[in-house]
Backbone as a ProteinNet text record, in pm:
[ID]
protein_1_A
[PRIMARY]
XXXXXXXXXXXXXXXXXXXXXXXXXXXXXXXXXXXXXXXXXXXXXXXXXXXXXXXXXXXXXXXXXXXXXXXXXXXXXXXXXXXXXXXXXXXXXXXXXXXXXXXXXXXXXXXXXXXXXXXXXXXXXXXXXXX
[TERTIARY]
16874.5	16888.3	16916.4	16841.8	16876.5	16980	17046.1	17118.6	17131.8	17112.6	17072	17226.4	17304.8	17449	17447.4	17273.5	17278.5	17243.7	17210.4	17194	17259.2	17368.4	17470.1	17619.2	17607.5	17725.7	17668.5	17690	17662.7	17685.7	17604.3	17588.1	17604.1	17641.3	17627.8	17493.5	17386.8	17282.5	17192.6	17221.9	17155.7	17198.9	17350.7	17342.9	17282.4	17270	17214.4	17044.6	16988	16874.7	16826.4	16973.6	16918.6	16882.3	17012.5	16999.4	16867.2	16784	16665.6	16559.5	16571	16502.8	16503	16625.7	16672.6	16618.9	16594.3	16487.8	16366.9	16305.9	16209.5	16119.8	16213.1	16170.4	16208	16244.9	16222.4	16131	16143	15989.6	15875.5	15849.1	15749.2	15639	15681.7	15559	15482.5	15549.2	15504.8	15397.7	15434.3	15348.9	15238.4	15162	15044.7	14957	14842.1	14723.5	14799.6	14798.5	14852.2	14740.4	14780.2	14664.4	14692	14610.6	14654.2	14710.3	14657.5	14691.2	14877.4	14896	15063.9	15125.7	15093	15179.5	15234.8	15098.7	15155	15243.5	15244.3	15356.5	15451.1	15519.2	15662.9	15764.3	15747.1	15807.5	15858.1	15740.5	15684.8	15770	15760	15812.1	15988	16055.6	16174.6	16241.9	16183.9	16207.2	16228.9	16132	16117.9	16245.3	16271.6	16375.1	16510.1	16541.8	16625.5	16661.6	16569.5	16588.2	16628.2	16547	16587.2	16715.7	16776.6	16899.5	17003.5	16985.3	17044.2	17096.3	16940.6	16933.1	17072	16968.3	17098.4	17235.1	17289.4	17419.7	17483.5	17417	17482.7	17475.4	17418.1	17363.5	17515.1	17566.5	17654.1	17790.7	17774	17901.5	17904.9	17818.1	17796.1	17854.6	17841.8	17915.6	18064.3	18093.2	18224.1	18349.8	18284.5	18304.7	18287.6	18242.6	18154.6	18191.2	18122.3	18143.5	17965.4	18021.9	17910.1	17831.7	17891.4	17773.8	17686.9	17672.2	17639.3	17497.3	17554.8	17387.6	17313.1	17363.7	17286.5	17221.9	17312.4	17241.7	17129.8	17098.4	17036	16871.7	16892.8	16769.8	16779.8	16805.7	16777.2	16674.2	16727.5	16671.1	16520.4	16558.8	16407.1	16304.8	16377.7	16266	16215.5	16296.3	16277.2	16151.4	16197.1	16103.9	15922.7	15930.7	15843.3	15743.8	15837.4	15760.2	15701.1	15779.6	15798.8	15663.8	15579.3	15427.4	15382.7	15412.1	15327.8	15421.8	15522.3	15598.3	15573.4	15583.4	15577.8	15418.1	15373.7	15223.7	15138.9	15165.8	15095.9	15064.4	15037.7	14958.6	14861.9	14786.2	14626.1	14657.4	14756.5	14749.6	14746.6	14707.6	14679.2	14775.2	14780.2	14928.7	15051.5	15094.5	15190.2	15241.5	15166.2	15204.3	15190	15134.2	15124	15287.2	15314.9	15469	15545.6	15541.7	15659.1	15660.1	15519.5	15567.2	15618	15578	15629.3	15756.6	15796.5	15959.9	16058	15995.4	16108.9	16107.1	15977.8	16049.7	16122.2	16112.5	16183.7	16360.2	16366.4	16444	16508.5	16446	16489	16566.9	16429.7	16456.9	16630.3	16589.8	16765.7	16883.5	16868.4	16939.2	17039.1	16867.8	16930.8	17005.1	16960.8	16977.2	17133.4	17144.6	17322.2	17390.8	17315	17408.2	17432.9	17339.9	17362.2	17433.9	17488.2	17530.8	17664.2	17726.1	17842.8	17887.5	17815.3	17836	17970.3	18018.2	18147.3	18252.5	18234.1	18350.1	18412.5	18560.7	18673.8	18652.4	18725.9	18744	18830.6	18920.5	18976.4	18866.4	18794.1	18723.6	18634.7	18558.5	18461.1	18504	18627.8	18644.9	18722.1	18672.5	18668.4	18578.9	18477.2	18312.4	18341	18237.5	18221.9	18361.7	18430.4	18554	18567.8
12672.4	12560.4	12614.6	12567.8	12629.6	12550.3	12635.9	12580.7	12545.9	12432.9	12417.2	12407.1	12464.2	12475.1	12621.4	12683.6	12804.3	12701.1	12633.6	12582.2	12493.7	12461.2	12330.6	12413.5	12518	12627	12752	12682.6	12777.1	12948.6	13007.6	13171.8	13261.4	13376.6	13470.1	13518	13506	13551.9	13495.9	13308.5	13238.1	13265.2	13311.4	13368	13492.3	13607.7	13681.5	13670.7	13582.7	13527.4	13502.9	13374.4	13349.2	13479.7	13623.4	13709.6	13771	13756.8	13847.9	13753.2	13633.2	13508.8	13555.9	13532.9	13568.4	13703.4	13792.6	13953.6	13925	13838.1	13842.7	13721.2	13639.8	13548.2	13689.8	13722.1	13852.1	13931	13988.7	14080.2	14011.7	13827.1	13849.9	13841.7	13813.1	13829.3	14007.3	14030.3	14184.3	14224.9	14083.2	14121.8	14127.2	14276.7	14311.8	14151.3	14211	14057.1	13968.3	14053.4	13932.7	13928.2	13833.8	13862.6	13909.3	13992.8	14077.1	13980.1	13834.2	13747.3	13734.5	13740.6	13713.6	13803.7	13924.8	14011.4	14003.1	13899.3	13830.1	13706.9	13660.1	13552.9	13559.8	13576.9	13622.9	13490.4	13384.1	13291	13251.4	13266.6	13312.2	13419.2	13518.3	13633.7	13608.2	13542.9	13533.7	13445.5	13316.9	13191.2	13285.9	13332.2	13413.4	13496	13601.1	13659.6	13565.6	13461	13435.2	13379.3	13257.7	13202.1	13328	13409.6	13510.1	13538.9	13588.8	13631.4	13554.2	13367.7	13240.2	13242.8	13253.7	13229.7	13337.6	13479.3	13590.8	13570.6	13506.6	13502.3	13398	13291.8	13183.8	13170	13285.1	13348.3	13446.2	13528.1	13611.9	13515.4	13447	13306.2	13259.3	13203	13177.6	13250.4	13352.1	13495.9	13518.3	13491.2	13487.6	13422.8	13282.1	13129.5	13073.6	12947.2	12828.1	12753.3	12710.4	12535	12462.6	12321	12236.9	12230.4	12257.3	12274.1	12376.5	12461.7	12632.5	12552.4	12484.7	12457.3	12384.2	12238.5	12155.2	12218.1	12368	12365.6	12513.7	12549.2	12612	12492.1	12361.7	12293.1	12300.2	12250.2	12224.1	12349.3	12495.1	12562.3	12591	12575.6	12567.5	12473.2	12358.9	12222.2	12298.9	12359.6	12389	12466.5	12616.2	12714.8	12647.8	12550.4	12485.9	12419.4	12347.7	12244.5	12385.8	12443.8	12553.4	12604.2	12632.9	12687.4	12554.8	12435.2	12340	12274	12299.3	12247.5	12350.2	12526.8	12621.1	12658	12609.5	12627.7	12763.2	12771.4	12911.8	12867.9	12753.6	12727.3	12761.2	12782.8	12830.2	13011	13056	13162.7	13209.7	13145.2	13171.9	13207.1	13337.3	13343.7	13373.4	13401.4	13363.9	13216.1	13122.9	12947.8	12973.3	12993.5	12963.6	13069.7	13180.1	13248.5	13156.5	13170.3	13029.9	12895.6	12820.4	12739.3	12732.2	12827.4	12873.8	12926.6	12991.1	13092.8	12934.5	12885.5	12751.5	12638.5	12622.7	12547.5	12613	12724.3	12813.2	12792.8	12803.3	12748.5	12646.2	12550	12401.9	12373.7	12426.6	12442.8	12467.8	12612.7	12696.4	12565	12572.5	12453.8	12342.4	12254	12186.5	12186.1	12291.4	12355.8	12368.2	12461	12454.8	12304	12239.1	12158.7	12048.2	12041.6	11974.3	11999.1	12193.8	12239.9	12217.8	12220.2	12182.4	12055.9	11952.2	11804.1	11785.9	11779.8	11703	11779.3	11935.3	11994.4	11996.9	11991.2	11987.2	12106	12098.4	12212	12329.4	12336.5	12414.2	12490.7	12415.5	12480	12548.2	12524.5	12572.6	12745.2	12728	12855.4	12985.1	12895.6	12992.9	13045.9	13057.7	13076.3	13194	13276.7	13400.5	13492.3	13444.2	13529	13526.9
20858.8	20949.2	21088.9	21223.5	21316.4	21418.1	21454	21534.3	21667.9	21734.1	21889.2	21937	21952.2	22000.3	22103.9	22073.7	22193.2	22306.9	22329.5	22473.5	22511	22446.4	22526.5	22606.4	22597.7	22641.6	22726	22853.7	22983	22957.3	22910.2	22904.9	23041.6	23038.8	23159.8	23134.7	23034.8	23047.1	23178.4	23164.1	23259.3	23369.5	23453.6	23571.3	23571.3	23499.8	23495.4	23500.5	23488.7	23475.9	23660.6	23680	23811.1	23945.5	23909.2	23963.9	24009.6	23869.8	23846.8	23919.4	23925.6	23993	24157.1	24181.9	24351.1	24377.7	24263.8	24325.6	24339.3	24231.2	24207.4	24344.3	24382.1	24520.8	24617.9	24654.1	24770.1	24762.7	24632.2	24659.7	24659.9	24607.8	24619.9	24676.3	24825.9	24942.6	24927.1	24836.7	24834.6	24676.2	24560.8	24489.9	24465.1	24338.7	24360.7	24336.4	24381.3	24397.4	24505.7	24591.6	24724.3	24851.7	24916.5	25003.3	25134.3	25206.2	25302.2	25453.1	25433.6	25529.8	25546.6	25498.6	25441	25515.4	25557.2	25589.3	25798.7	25844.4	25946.6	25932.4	25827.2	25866.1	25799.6	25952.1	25983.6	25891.6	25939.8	25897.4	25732	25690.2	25543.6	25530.3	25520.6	25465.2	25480.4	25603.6	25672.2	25523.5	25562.1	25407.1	25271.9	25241	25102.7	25085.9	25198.4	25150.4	25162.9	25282.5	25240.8	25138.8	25075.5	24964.4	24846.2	24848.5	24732.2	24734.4	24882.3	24880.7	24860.5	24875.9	24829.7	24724.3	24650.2	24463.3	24400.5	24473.5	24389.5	24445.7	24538.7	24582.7	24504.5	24507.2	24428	24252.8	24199.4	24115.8	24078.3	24144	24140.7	24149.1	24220.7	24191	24111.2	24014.3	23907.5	23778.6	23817.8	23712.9	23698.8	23834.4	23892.5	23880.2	23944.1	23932.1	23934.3	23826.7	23768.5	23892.3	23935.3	24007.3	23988	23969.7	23988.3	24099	24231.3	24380.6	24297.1	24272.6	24237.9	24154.1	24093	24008.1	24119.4	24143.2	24242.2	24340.1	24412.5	24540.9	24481	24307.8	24252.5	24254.6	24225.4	24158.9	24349.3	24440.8	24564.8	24654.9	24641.4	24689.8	24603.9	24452.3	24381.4	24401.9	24490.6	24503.2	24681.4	24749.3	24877.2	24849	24760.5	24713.8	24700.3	24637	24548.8	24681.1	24772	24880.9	25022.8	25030.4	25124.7	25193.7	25117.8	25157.3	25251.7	25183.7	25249.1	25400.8	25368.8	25501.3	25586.9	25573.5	25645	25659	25598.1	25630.2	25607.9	25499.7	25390.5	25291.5	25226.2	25115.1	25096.9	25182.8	25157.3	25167.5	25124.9	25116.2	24942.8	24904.9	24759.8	24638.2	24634.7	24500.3	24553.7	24703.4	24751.2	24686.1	24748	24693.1	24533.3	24471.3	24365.8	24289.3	24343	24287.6	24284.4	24422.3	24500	24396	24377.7	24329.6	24150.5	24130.8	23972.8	23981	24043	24051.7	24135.8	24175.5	24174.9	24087.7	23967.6	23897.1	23806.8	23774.5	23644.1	23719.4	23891.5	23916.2	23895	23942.1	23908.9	23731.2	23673.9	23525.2	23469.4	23538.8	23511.5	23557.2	23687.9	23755	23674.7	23579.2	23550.7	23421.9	23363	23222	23242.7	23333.6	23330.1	23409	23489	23498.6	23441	23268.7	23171.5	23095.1	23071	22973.6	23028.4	23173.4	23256.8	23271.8	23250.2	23301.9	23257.7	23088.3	23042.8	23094.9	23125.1	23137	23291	23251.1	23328.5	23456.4	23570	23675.1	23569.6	23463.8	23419.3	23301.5	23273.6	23144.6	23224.1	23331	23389.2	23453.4	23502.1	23557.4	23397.6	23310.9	23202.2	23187.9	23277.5	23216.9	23222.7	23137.5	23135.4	23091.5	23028.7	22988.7	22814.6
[MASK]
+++++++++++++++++++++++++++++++++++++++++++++++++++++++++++++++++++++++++++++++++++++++++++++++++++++++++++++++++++++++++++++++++++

């Protein structure tokens, strides 16, 4: 009989997860099959890393110390991630947009994953996480 009680209890794997998320949005104006257009826009490239460096910071708080902002402003920067090409105007840059918009819903995803697995619990239970 299997047991679905692994996903109702916030893991350090999933901050550990978001970490690898927040690398993986930085490098990847840099990954292979990219297109050589990308490497002028500045703006583009500026967004990318910061968001990456967002994800992994609030990612490392997460590890640290649980709070409920920490997820919300996790699904927020993944919906930013997601809209980003088209507000900043690189969508037609091909698998740039298309990373972007995949590495922010896995965002969003994570997001809300923990802030379902967090909802009932108390400010005291939460800063038990990870111990």
């Amino acid at each position: 009989m299997s047991d679905f009680g692994f996903l109702k209890t916030h893991r350090t794997w999933e901050d550990w997860c978001g970490m690898l998320l927040g690398a993986a949005i930085v490098a990847s104006p840099w990954f292979p099959i990219q297109d050589p257009g990308i490497t002028g826009q500045q703006t583009a490239i500026l967004n990318t890393v910061a968001v990456g460096l967002v994800v992994f910071g609030i990612s490392q708080l997460e590890y640290v110390a649980l709070q409920r902002w920490q997820e919300v402003t996790t699904i927020l920067i993944g919906l930013w991630l997601i809209a980003s090409p088209y507000v900043l105007g690189y969508s037609g840059e091909g698998f740039l947009r298309v990373y972007h918009t995949g590495l922010g819903a896995v965002l969003v995803l994570l997001g809300m994953l923990q802030l379902w697995q967090d909802w009932d619990l108390t400010d005291q239970d939460m800063l038990k996480h990870g111990q």
